[in-house]
Amino acid sequence: MSYDELSSLTKAELLDRARAIDLRGRSKMTKAELVAALFAAESEEDTAPEEESGPMIPIPGVSQEDRVEARARRTELYDRLADLVDQSRLCEWRSIEGHGCGLPVVREDDACALHTDRNRYDAAVPITGRLGFDTWPTLFRHLHLATYDIDAIGLDPVLHEMAWHVFNGLYYDYFRVDVDGIENIPMDGAAMIVANHGGAALPYDAAMLALAVLNEAPTPRRVRVSATEIYNMLPWVSHMYRKVGAVYATHEDARHLLERGAMLGVFPEGESGFMKPVWQAYHVQRFGRGGFVQLAEQTGTPIVPVAILGAEEVHPTLGVSRRLAQLVRFIFPQQRVEEIAVFLNPVPLPVRWRIRFLPPVMPENPGVEPDPLRMLERSEDIRRSVQSALDTLLAARGTAFS
Amino acid sequence: MRRILVTGAATRTGGRLIQNLERTFDTKVFAVDDLDPIEDFSSPFERLSIDQLAFARFLLDVKPHTVVHLQTVDRSALLGATRAHEESTVGAQALFGAIGRCTTVRHVVVKSDGAVYGAGPRSPSILSTDSKPRRAGGRYQRDLEQMETFVREIAEQHDHVDYTILRLAPIFGPTIRNPLSAYLTLPGVPTLLGFDPRLQLISERDALDVFLHSIDNPVPGTFNVAGKGQLYLSRILRLGRRVPQPLPKRAFHAALRGVARSGIPLEKHTIALLKHGRVMDTSGMEDTLGFSPFLTCRQTTMVAYGRASAGIEL
């Protein structure tokens, strides 16, 4: 509608139009101002799609081409996620105190992602059908009213989705994670993902591994990465790590999840993985006592070995300190840390990550307890496959940042 | 004529259980406790302490068919830690010794507590009855463990008796007054800064029903009993429109001591629960015991705070 056509309308009609597009400050505008504002809004709408994502803030160490590619990858993910929900139907769930739901329904289901029973804690269908800070008011409403259930471990689907969106910034724009072999991840049923560990005690690799499966798999699945008991002792961490989908590493929790067909992420190297100095990076340490093999055999779960390149360089470990551990024990007397990895950079380095999923290793005798030596042998086989994949990836790349 | 002996008749759950049993056909109830009952009931009440030999003689006189042992709540705040520990362990020894000798007893239903698992940073997130116990609780956890061991030993040694141990989640409801429910319904609730425990609850009606159910259907075994689902403490308070008051460790304990002085003595195992939380696997309750609670944890909370009606007579 042209400027002249707008000027010929009455003020009441102009106000109606302004209300329809929710123009701010419309009640205080004069007629001329309304015409100008409406005209500006209409012409803006025509050009809107081209600049919807806003300007790019430069990140030191990340090139402009990488940012453009990251944006393209995000758009591709958002398109894939949008297909998972049916925006034309709304969830009819109502709480006993009378709060309605009103979220879009998951495709081929009758309820939204928060109130459906099907794969509720496995498939990570975005609650409003997309990711973005503009969906957070809706998410906060459900968080505040507690309209949905958490799972037994403590996963809160709303906080999981918020963390997913926030950490996607790291995943796409900062670490520029390249993933291959995603077809090795089973799309339903239990699986155990076994990866090398790095990152000087900060669980970047756990987050990126979970995001790789969320972002690259045809339908996003949650990987429940396992954490040590230190996470249960630290304030705020103690509940947030559960709410965003991690689990405490015990056999009970792991079995509970695997028996219900969930995907478990394990770092069997444990602390010897991230305690090693940077000049020994990507020398995969022994996979503990092979307890993960025992668990996989007992529950008949395939093991997917994963090589993660990048985690061991974001915070280059220079050594370990016993003094620092003493200090931590002084502040948190419950903790039993003996050593703490020392690194100098407070901000992670912009390393380009590569994650390779290797073909799954099937259990030998599902349901049968393996003998201790066989456990060690099999865990050593898996460690070797991760090591050789890391070596290939290392040889193929130039520098860590390119 | 079915003869049922109920210990812990002074508690609200005990009193209501007796009232409900009195209404059933052909049942004679004998009630025992060393405190005055809160609820009114017409069955004969014996004021006996279960750790005295007089109680064992009473049991042998009465010759019950079913014994319901409810006197297992933590009374350390009421009686003092030593006396509570004595009553619990020596009481269990006397009770189950007498049951072993009394050949009429067919079935023992024991109220245990989720506290038997303890609550600590090394506790698994989901506890099942066959997971090995981890030392995380204090004296109460040990007492419960010892009591459960007595039950199992007696049932093993004597063929005439079998047992059902029910490990209950905290009971929460509009009329029950246990320390945790009193704490949760404070207008401003002191919580530990940076910790948000996962809790399971059972409504007071369901806590009653599970005993009535297992008296009528004697399924031997140990079962976790809790409403469906689990809630973070922050969510419970949000559902109840209570304002959490996050306090650092020392201020939190000081606040709890203040709360204790006003008549809500939170025991050590409850304070541990408020830091680390506890969720139990209740699949055994639904599959083997055949009991499913009427209210979920969320509904229990809404009903307890008076924000929804349960649709059932309490």
XYZ file of C-alpha atoms in Angstrom:
716
model
C 0.000 0.000 0.000
C 1.447 3.334 -1.027
C 1.979 6.375 1.176
C -0.964 8.225 -0.399
C -3.351 5.323 0.053
C -2.384 5.152 3.733
C -2.940 8.882 4.200
C -6.475 8.609 2.798
C -7.540 6.188 5.594
C -9.167 7.379 8.851
C -7.188 7.320 12.064
C -9.299 4.440 13.444
C -8.472 2.327 10.383
C -4.797 3.207 10.730
C -4.884 2.160 14.392
C -6.454 -1.175 13.419
C -3.630 -1.808 10.995
C -1.077 -0.758 13.597
C -2.603 -3.197 16.094
C -2.484 -5.984 13.536
C 1.268 -5.678 13.173
C 1.689 -4.768 16.866
C 3.310 -1.388 16.251
C 4.884 -0.023 19.445
C 3.709 3.364 20.783
C 0.727 3.517 18.401
C -1.694 4.975 20.953
C 0.407 8.127 21.409
C 1.020 8.826 17.686
C -0.649 11.477 15.609
C -2.245 10.485 12.307
C 0.753 11.651 10.282
C 3.139 9.726 12.493
C 0.985 6.617 12.174
C 1.026 6.855 8.370
C 4.790 7.241 8.361
C 5.333 4.385 10.832
C 2.985 2.021 8.959
C 4.615 2.844 5.647
C 8.040 2.212 7.112
C 6.890 -1.086 8.671
C 5.392 -2.306 5.367
C 8.442 -1.503 3.315
C 10.628 -3.166 5.974
C 8.572 -6.364 5.710
C 9.460 -6.689 2.021
C 13.184 -6.664 2.734
C 13.052 -8.508 6.045
C 13.949 -12.103 4.990
C 17.394 -11.128 3.749
C 18.677 -9.759 7.041
C 16.739 -11.774 9.608
C 19.747 -13.011 11.557
C 21.171 -9.568 12.281
C 24.748 -8.364 11.987
C 27.679 -10.656 12.691
C 29.823 -9.762 15.671
C 33.422 -10.614 14.748
C 35.075 -13.312 16.850
C 38.883 -13.158 17.146
C 40.468 -16.170 15.519
C 37.429 -17.078 13.416
C 37.347 -16.019 9.769
C 34.380 -14.399 8.022
C 33.966 -17.381 5.665
C 33.611 -19.676 8.669
C 30.905 -17.438 10.087
C 28.951 -17.497 6.825
C 29.248 -21.277 6.721
C 28.161 -21.521 10.371
C 25.081 -19.475 9.541
C 24.237 -21.757 6.634
C 24.613 -24.840 8.853
C 22.330 -23.310 11.464
C 19.672 -22.501 8.866
C 19.844 -26.076 7.626
C 19.382 -27.368 11.203
C 16.449 -25.029 11.848
C 14.718 -26.234 8.678
C 15.165 -29.837 9.792
C 13.831 -29.066 13.273
C 10.813 -27.171 11.933
C 9.614 -30.365 10.224
C 9.425 -32.219 13.532
C 6.389 -30.357 14.840
C 3.001 -29.619 13.348
C 2.357 -25.902 13.852
C -1.278 -26.189 12.721
C -2.376 -28.253 15.733
C -1.968 -27.215 19.349
C -1.504 -29.406 22.407
C -4.668 -29.686 24.491
C -2.991 -30.650 27.748
C -4.331 -28.865 30.823
C -2.935 -28.971 34.340
C -5.113 -29.690 37.368
C -4.960 -26.043 38.355
C -6.194 -25.058 34.884
C -3.117 -23.897 32.980
C -3.327 -24.674 29.280
C -0.403 -25.794 27.160
C -0.927 -24.410 23.643
C 2.383 -25.613 22.192
C 2.530 -27.106 18.683
C 2.016 -30.844 18.484
C 4.841 -33.253 17.624
C 4.294 -34.717 14.162
C 2.492 -38.111 14.199
C 1.501 -37.573 17.827
C -1.333 -35.928 19.775
C 0.664 -33.866 22.242
C 3.507 -31.371 22.327
C 7.106 -32.288 23.119
C 6.594 -31.595 26.828
C 3.450 -33.659 27.301
C 3.839 -36.565 24.914
C 4.795 -39.933 26.352
C 6.548 -41.137 23.238
C 10.355 -40.865 23.420
C 9.976 -37.988 25.791
C 13.514 -38.076 27.114
C 15.159 -39.536 24.046
C 14.175 -37.571 20.945
C 14.944 -33.910 21.523
C 12.099 -32.308 19.596
C 12.290 -28.511 20.058
C 9.397 -27.474 22.252
C 8.172 -24.601 20.098
C 9.450 -26.155 16.885
C 12.610 -24.041 16.669
C 15.541 -22.742 18.671
C 16.063 -19.081 19.489
C 16.048 -16.555 22.272
C 12.635 -15.292 21.117
C 11.119 -18.645 22.192
C 12.469 -18.252 25.727
C 9.423 -16.385 27.152
C 7.316 -19.444 26.240
C 9.948 -21.759 27.677
C 10.151 -19.740 30.894
C 6.381 -19.930 31.263
C 6.474 -23.728 31.238
C 9.544 -23.753 33.468
C 7.844 -21.482 35.964
C 4.500 -23.286 36.001
C 6.273 -26.674 36.035
C 3.708 -28.059 33.615
C 5.818 -31.086 32.641
C 7.690 -33.878 34.379
C 11.426 -34.275 34.705
C 12.897 -37.734 34.188
C 14.235 -39.915 36.999
C 17.806 -38.721 36.508
C 16.683 -35.104 36.527
C 16.605 -34.021 32.870
C 14.559 -30.860 32.411
C 13.609 -30.667 28.703
C 13.161 -26.881 28.827
C 16.579 -26.162 30.311
C 18.072 -28.745 27.965
C 16.703 -26.810 25.036
C 18.002 -23.495 26.367
C 21.470 -24.991 26.832
C 21.248 -26.511 23.341
C 20.646 -23.078 21.833
C 23.325 -21.305 23.876
C 26.027 -23.906 23.235
C 25.198 -23.962 19.527
C 27.046 -20.635 19.478
C 30.195 -22.473 20.526
C 29.466 -25.430 18.298
C 28.878 -23.598 15.017
C 30.635 -20.260 15.340
C 33.569 -20.786 17.668
C 34.670 -24.401 17.470
C 33.235 -24.915 13.952
C 32.744 -28.626 14.676
C 33.065 -30.927 11.658
C 31.237 -34.221 12.097
C 31.551 -37.339 10.019
C 30.244 -40.854 10.374
C 26.983 -39.715 12.000
C 25.292 -42.655 10.211
C 27.045 -44.932 12.735
C 24.748 -43.597 15.460
C 21.673 -45.846 15.784
C 18.538 -43.784 15.418
C 16.612 -45.773 18.007
C 17.414 -48.111 20.854
C 20.208 -48.026 23.374
C 23.763 -47.170 22.423
C 26.916 -46.315 24.271
C 29.185 -43.630 22.887
C 32.782 -43.957 24.008
C 35.083 -41.006 23.393
C 38.499 -39.686 24.287
C 38.557 -37.017 26.989
C 40.263 -33.644 27.094
C 39.711 -30.016 28.012
C 41.416 -29.596 31.400
C 38.421 -30.554 33.553
C 35.992 -28.285 31.699
C 33.553 -30.562 29.870
C 33.619 -28.920 26.447
C 33.968 -32.292 24.753
C 30.894 -33.666 26.536
C 28.834 -30.690 25.388
C 30.125 -30.843 21.810
C 29.567 -34.612 21.608
C 25.964 -34.189 22.751
C 25.467 -31.298 20.311
C 26.990 -33.266 17.424
C 24.300 -35.925 17.796
C 21.575 -33.310 18.323
C 22.581 -31.170 15.361
C 23.755 -33.650 12.763
C 21.551 -36.730 13.223
C 18.430 -36.917 11.011
C 16.253 -36.726 14.138
C 17.926 -35.153 17.164
C 18.631 -37.642 19.951
C 19.799 -36.815 23.435
C 23.158 -38.205 24.489
C 23.279 -38.567 28.254
C 26.939 -37.918 28.976
C 28.180 -39.197 32.311
C 29.942 -37.095 34.942
C 31.887 -37.941 38.102
C 30.692 -37.354 41.652
C 32.516 -33.998 41.854
C 29.590 -32.653 39.875
C 27.259 -33.734 42.685
C 29.221 -31.678 45.219
C 29.664 -28.327 43.504
C 26.995 -25.715 44.142
C 24.813 -24.924 41.088
C 26.659 -27.486 39.007
C 25.081 -30.189 41.181
C 21.617 -29.686 39.741
C 22.310 -27.868 36.475
C 24.320 -30.741 34.992
C 21.370 -33.049 35.533
C 18.844 -30.572 34.231
C 20.681 -30.141 30.937
C 20.823 -33.897 30.411
C 24.042 -35.283 31.899
C 24.015 -38.206 34.326
C 26.106 -39.274 37.288
C 28.497 -42.029 36.248
C 27.382 -45.088 38.205
C 26.408 -48.503 36.935
C 22.892 -48.051 38.338
C 22.204 -44.859 36.368
C 23.804 -46.178 33.220
C 21.843 -49.419 33.343
C 18.621 -47.553 34.051
C 19.113 -45.457 30.902
C 20.351 -48.244 28.624
C 17.483 -50.530 29.596
C 15.100 -47.772 28.530
C 16.784 -47.420 25.135
C 18.672 -44.186 25.792
C 22.032 -43.169 24.414
C 24.827 -42.888 26.953
C 28.046 -40.929 26.484
C 31.072 -42.275 28.353
C 34.624 -40.973 28.755
C 36.414 -44.057 30.085
C 39.790 -42.300 30.230
C 38.487 -40.310 33.168
C 40.768 -37.727 34.649
C 43.939 -39.247 33.203
C 42.541 -38.035 29.872
C 42.561 -34.338 30.661
C 45.408 -34.349 33.183
C 48.049 -35.140 30.588
C 50.106 -32.161 29.377
C 49.456 -30.615 25.984
C 52.561 -32.128 24.377
C 51.022 -35.552 24.982
C 47.660 -34.527 23.532
C 45.714 -37.205 21.639
C 47.626 -40.073 23.197
C 44.552 -41.890 24.381
C 45.085 -43.249 27.896
C 43.904 -46.602 29.178
C 40.092 -46.934 29.249
C 39.856 -47.492 32.996
C 39.019 -51.029 34.062
C 36.747 -51.541 31.094
C 33.586 -51.233 33.183
C 31.777 -49.807 30.161
C 32.363 -53.048 28.243
C 30.860 -55.017 31.114
C 27.813 -52.752 31.098
C 27.427 -53.015 27.320
C 27.627 -56.829 27.476
C 25.146 -57.064 30.342
C 22.587 -54.866 28.616
C 23.360 -55.978 25.039
C 24.215 -52.455 23.907
C 26.315 -51.570 20.851
C 29.326 -49.362 21.540
C 30.054 -46.484 19.164
C 33.697 -45.346 19.519
C 34.208 -41.656 18.850
C 37.349 -39.671 18.149
C 37.132 -36.030 19.245
C 39.836 -33.755 17.891
C 39.962 -30.323 19.470
C 39.043 -30.788 23.114
C 42.619 -31.395 24.186
C 43.825 -28.046 22.819
C 41.166 -25.554 23.936
C 42.811 -25.274 27.343
C 46.380 -26.540 26.882
C 47.288 -28.346 30.087
C 50.786 -27.377 31.200
C 50.995 -29.597 34.248
C 49.219 -30.719 37.357
C 49.220 -28.991 40.713
C 48.798 -30.559 44.135
C 48.770 -27.173 45.890
C 45.724 -26.048 43.908
C 43.999 -29.296 44.797
C 44.739 -28.627 48.468
C 43.084 -25.241 48.116
C 40.024 -26.778 46.506
C 39.831 -29.383 49.267
C 40.019 -26.546 51.787
C 37.021 -24.798 50.207
C 35.059 -27.976 49.474
C 36.157 -30.438 52.164
C 33.960 -33.190 50.739
C 35.993 -33.382 47.560
C 38.743 -35.899 47.060
C 40.704 -34.215 44.284
C 44.376 -35.083 44.383
C 45.595 -33.030 41.452
C 44.282 -30.212 39.309
C 45.245 -29.486 35.714
C 46.917 -26.094 35.240
C 46.270 -23.991 32.146
C 46.832 -20.313 31.464
C 44.063 -19.163 29.136
C 40.750 -18.276 30.814
C 39.032 -18.187 27.403
C 39.077 -21.387 25.346
C 41.199 -21.204 22.203
C 39.279 -21.122 18.891
C 40.337 -24.589 17.823
C 38.587 -26.138 14.832
C 37.062 -29.369 16.087
C 36.536 -32.632 14.269
C 34.361 -35.425 15.605
C 34.407 -38.822 13.916
C 31.900 -41.531 14.830
C 33.321 -44.993 14.144
C 31.310 -48.105 13.183
C 29.512 -49.604 16.204
C 31.027 -52.551 18.083
C 28.317 -55.127 18.798
C 28.213 -57.018 22.108
C 29.693 -60.534 21.898
C 27.354 -62.423 24.235
C 24.498 -60.091 25.170
C 23.319 -60.650 28.718
C 26.381 -62.661 29.746
C 28.942 -61.365 32.212
C 32.294 -61.143 30.331
C 35.414 -62.453 32.041
C 37.764 -59.744 33.392
C 40.526 -60.326 30.845
C 38.108 -60.230 27.908
C 36.799 -56.920 29.259
C 40.293 -55.456 29.208
C 41.004 -56.815 25.737
C 37.849 -55.391 24.277
C 38.324 -52.012 25.909
C 41.893 -51.967 24.555
C 40.556 -52.759 21.037
C 38.154 -49.838 21.289
C 40.879 -47.558 22.631
C 43.088 -48.495 19.657
C 40.349 -47.747 17.152
C 39.834 -44.319 18.719
C 43.590 -43.718 18.707
C 43.992 -44.638 15.030
C 41.026 -42.455 14.060
C 42.615 -39.575 15.966
C 45.932 -40.169 14.178
C 44.201 -40.065 10.776
C 42.379 -36.863 11.674
C 45.585 -35.292 12.995
C 47.499 -36.153 9.827
C 44.730 -34.735 7.636
C 44.518 -31.342 9.302
C 46.975 -28.475 8.948
C 47.142 -26.484 12.168
C 44.721 -26.704 15.060
C 43.066 -23.395 14.145
C 42.736 -23.654 10.358
C -11.532 -63.777 62.542
C -8.458 -61.987 61.254
C -6.223 -60.628 63.998
C -3.900 -57.744 63.143
C -1.328 -56.149 65.434
C -0.295 -52.599 64.596
C 2.737 -50.954 66.189
C 3.184 -47.216 65.932
C -0.537 -46.659 66.416
C 0.083 -43.184 67.799
C 1.148 -41.831 64.423
C -1.398 -40.357 62.059
C -0.830 -43.037 59.418
C -1.076 -45.728 62.106
C -4.302 -44.321 63.559
C -5.927 -44.023 60.151
C -4.815 -47.501 59.169
C -6.529 -48.862 62.285
C -9.696 -46.876 61.529
C -9.733 -48.327 58.014
C -9.082 -51.875 59.230
C -11.885 -51.573 61.780
C -14.307 -50.904 58.950
C -13.315 -54.098 57.087
C -15.143 -57.380 57.609
C -14.181 -59.817 60.382
C -11.044 -58.038 61.551
C -9.779 -57.519 65.079
C -7.061 -54.912 65.517
C -4.623 -54.580 68.435
C -2.835 -51.267 68.642
C 0.493 -50.652 70.370
C 2.583 -47.542 70.897
C 4.367 -45.782 73.716
C 2.780 -42.397 72.979
C -0.822 -41.227 73.029
C -2.646 -41.779 69.709
C -3.435 -38.716 67.583
C -6.390 -40.345 65.859
C -9.411 -41.837 67.621
C -10.129 -45.528 67.145
C -12.162 -48.073 69.064
C -9.738 -51.021 68.948
C -7.904 -51.937 72.154
C -4.794 -49.828 72.604
C -1.821 -50.983 74.693
C 0.616 -48.347 75.812
C 3.821 -50.329 75.569
C 7.302 -49.560 74.442
C 8.259 -52.127 71.824
C 11.743 -52.587 73.225
C 10.364 -53.962 76.508
C 9.815 -57.659 77.106
C 6.242 -56.880 78.183
C 5.528 -56.068 74.571
C 6.857 -59.421 73.372
C 4.658 -61.183 75.935
C 1.680 -59.128 74.753
C 2.299 -60.212 71.181
C 2.507 -63.858 72.205
C -0.795 -63.475 74.113
C -2.636 -61.778 71.279
C -1.557 -64.361 68.653
C -1.990 -62.100 65.617
C -2.089 -63.356 62.025
C -0.601 -60.205 60.576
C 1.784 -57.738 62.178
C 2.096 -54.218 60.779
C 5.246 -52.525 62.043
C 4.848 -48.772 61.642
C 6.915 -47.624 64.576
C 9.968 -46.933 62.456
C 9.847 -43.146 62.070
C 12.853 -41.221 63.293
C 11.930 -40.174 66.821
C 15.397 -38.859 67.657
C 14.120 -35.294 67.952
C 11.373 -36.423 70.304
C 13.199 -38.965 72.463
C 16.850 -38.075 71.965
C 19.250 -39.867 69.642
C 20.294 -42.642 72.044
C 16.805 -43.549 73.202
C 15.458 -43.496 69.636
C 18.275 -45.738 68.459
C 17.641 -48.148 71.329
C 13.922 -48.259 70.798
C 14.398 -48.848 67.093
C 16.972 -51.633 67.207
C 16.105 -53.381 70.480
C 12.444 -52.918 69.597
C 12.989 -54.619 66.255
C 14.872 -57.442 67.981
C 12.047 -57.974 70.476
C 9.315 -57.666 67.887
C 10.776 -60.008 65.314
C 11.992 -62.432 67.950
C 8.447 -62.655 69.260
C 7.100 -63.057 65.731
C 9.492 -65.950 65.178
C 8.157 -67.657 68.294
C 4.482 -66.917 67.630
C 3.471 -69.524 65.039
C 0.142 -67.884 64.185
C 1.861 -64.977 62.408
C 1.701 -65.486 58.656
C 2.730 -62.078 57.380
C 4.689 -59.036 58.566
C 4.314 -55.685 56.858
C 7.122 -53.301 57.766
C 7.223 -49.598 57.091
C 10.787 -48.748 56.196
C 11.893 -45.485 54.690
C 13.773 -44.327 51.618
C 16.321 -43.029 54.121
C 17.686 -46.577 54.202
C 19.503 -45.680 50.970
C 20.995 -42.542 52.486
C 21.530 -39.422 50.414
C 24.963 -38.263 49.397
C 27.112 -37.219 46.471
C 27.975 -40.845 45.726
C 24.425 -42.175 45.786
C 23.152 -43.312 42.387
C 20.512 -41.054 40.855
C 17.977 -43.842 40.829
C 17.890 -46.398 43.606
C 16.508 -49.876 43.197
C 15.986 -52.435 45.933
C 18.855 -54.597 44.677
C 21.465 -51.839 44.495
C 24.054 -52.189 47.208
C 23.653 -49.650 50.014
C 26.201 -46.863 50.274
C 27.096 -45.383 53.634
C 25.728 -41.890 53.327
C 23.196 -41.439 56.093
C 23.636 -41.286 59.832
C 22.301 -43.369 62.656
C 18.769 -43.574 61.293
C 19.976 -45.228 58.100
C 21.897 -47.819 60.131
C 18.899 -48.433 62.378
C 16.627 -48.998 59.402
C 19.155 -51.316 57.793
C 19.477 -53.307 60.989
C 15.705 -53.507 61.352
C 15.366 -54.787 57.787
C 18.070 -57.376 58.451
C 16.127 -58.633 61.503
C 12.991 -59.032 59.366
C 14.804 -60.983 56.669
C 16.570 -63.226 59.150
C 13.350 -64.090 60.966
C 11.556 -64.836 57.696
C 14.452 -67.045 56.613
C 14.602 -69.006 59.870
C 10.861 -69.542 60.277
C 8.730 -70.996 57.506
C 5.427 -69.797 58.928
C 6.122 -66.116 58.347
C 6.926 -64.024 55.294
C 7.548 -60.320 55.069
C 6.811 -57.223 52.994
C 9.165 -54.290 53.519
C 7.841 -51.015 52.162
C 10.424 -48.271 51.704
C 8.285 -45.174 51.602
C 9.097 -41.819 50.055
C 8.339 -38.867 52.364
C 4.611 -38.636 53.060
C 3.161 -35.283 52.073
C -0.423 -34.148 52.448
C -2.716 -31.438 53.756
C -3.280 -33.000 57.184
C -0.111 -34.962 57.891
C 2.460 -33.289 60.172
C 5.847 -34.847 59.655
C 8.956 -32.643 59.765
C 9.441 -32.577 55.991
C 5.841 -31.597 55.219
C 5.964 -28.936 57.946
C 9.183 -27.639 56.411
C 7.739 -27.570 52.900
C 4.695 -25.596 54.008
C 6.651 -22.859 55.789
C 5.835 -19.441 54.283
C 9.478 -18.825 53.397
C 11.453 -22.014 52.962
C 15.200 -21.974 53.700
C 17.040 -23.956 51.023
C 20.708 -24.686 50.503
C 22.247 -22.234 48.056
C 23.284 -23.931 44.828
C 21.551 -27.251 45.514
C 18.246 -28.372 44.128
C 17.494 -31.948 45.194
C 15.200 -34.292 43.299
C 12.487 -35.576 45.583
C 9.777 -38.176 45.419
C 6.662 -37.916 47.523
C 3.722 -40.087 48.419
C 0.321 -38.710 49.299
C -1.080 -39.544 52.726
C -3.966 -41.484 51.205
C -1.621 -43.594 49.078
C 0.661 -44.200 52.063
C -2.366 -45.636 53.838
C -3.575 -47.610 50.832
C -0.263 -49.326 50.258
C -0.462 -50.832 53.768
C -4.084 -51.880 53.325
C -3.117 -53.366 49.960
C -0.183 -55.361 51.296
C -2.175 -56.592 54.322
C -4.784 -58.001 51.920
C -2.295 -59.189 49.282
C 0.727 -60.633 51.061
C 3.451 -60.374 48.416
C 6.825 -61.160 50.002
C 9.683 -58.844 49.166
C 11.115 -55.356 49.512
C 9.476 -52.547 47.585
C 10.060 -48.862 47.035
C 6.846 -46.874 47.396
C 6.459 -43.421 45.863
C 4.089 -41.515 43.639
C 4.737 -41.479 39.910
C 7.296 -38.933 38.749
C 9.780 -36.825 40.661
C 10.155 -33.134 41.369
C 12.975 -30.756 42.079
C 12.605 -29.000 45.440
C 12.429 -25.671 43.592
C 9.444 -26.976 41.625
C 7.665 -28.227 44.720
C 7.974 -24.774 46.257
C 6.897 -23.105 43.026
C 3.826 -25.338 42.805
C 3.050 -24.471 46.418
C 3.667 -20.768 45.829
C 6.258 -20.782 48.586
C 9.258 -18.477 48.418
C 12.581 -20.335 48.624
C 15.218 -18.586 50.734
C 18.552 -19.826 49.373
C 21.178 -19.653 52.101
C 24.841 -20.651 52.191
C 25.687 -23.760 54.190
C 26.176 -22.205 57.637
C 23.230 -19.828 57.412
C 21.118 -22.721 56.134
C 21.950 -24.877 59.140
C 21.373 -21.912 61.471
C 17.990 -21.312 59.829
C 17.088 -24.983 60.268
C 18.002 -24.796 63.953
C 15.677 -21.786 64.219
C 12.958 -23.746 62.468
C 13.580 -26.654 64.855
C 13.030 -24.380 67.830
C 9.604 -23.487 66.447
C 8.628 -27.145 66.579
C 9.767 -28.610 63.254
C 12.791 -30.757 64.101
C 14.427 -31.725 60.805
C 16.536 -34.817 61.389
C 19.976 -35.337 59.892
C 18.751 -37.702 57.218
C 16.164 -35.143 56.087
C 18.806 -32.421 55.861
C 20.948 -34.735 53.724
C 17.870 -35.303 51.577
C 17.490 -31.544 51.139
C 21.009 -31.365 49.754
C 21.338 -34.408 47.559
C 17.801 -35.666 47.030
C 16.711 -39.214 46.360
C 14.729 -40.962 43.652
C 13.764 -44.617 43.976
C 12.860 -47.082 41.255
C 9.219 -48.020 41.876
C 8.797 -50.604 39.120
C 8.681 -53.408 41.737
C 5.746 -51.736 43.470
C 3.700 -51.628 40.278
C 4.713 -54.984 38.747
C 5.185 -57.329 41.701
C 3.284 -55.769 44.566
C 0.505 -54.698 42.199
C -0.027 -51.319 43.757
C -0.160 -48.048 41.854
C -0.569 -44.813 43.805
C -3.623 -42.730 43.066
C -1.732 -39.431 42.952
C 1.486 -38.560 41.140
C 4.167 -36.546 42.934
C 2.971 -33.389 41.222
C -0.667 -34.008 42.168
C 0.394 -34.866 45.713
C 2.115 -31.503 45.945
C -0.868 -29.594 44.573
C -3.224 -31.369 46.976
C -0.911 -30.883 49.951
C -0.743 -27.156 49.343
C -4.521 -27.011 48.978
C -4.317 -25.891 45.364
C -6.281 -28.842 44.007
C -8.720 -31.270 45.504
C -7.731 -34.897 45.378
C -11.180 -36.105 44.392
C -10.907 -38.664 47.167
C -11.899 -38.766 50.799
C -8.874 -38.455 53.010
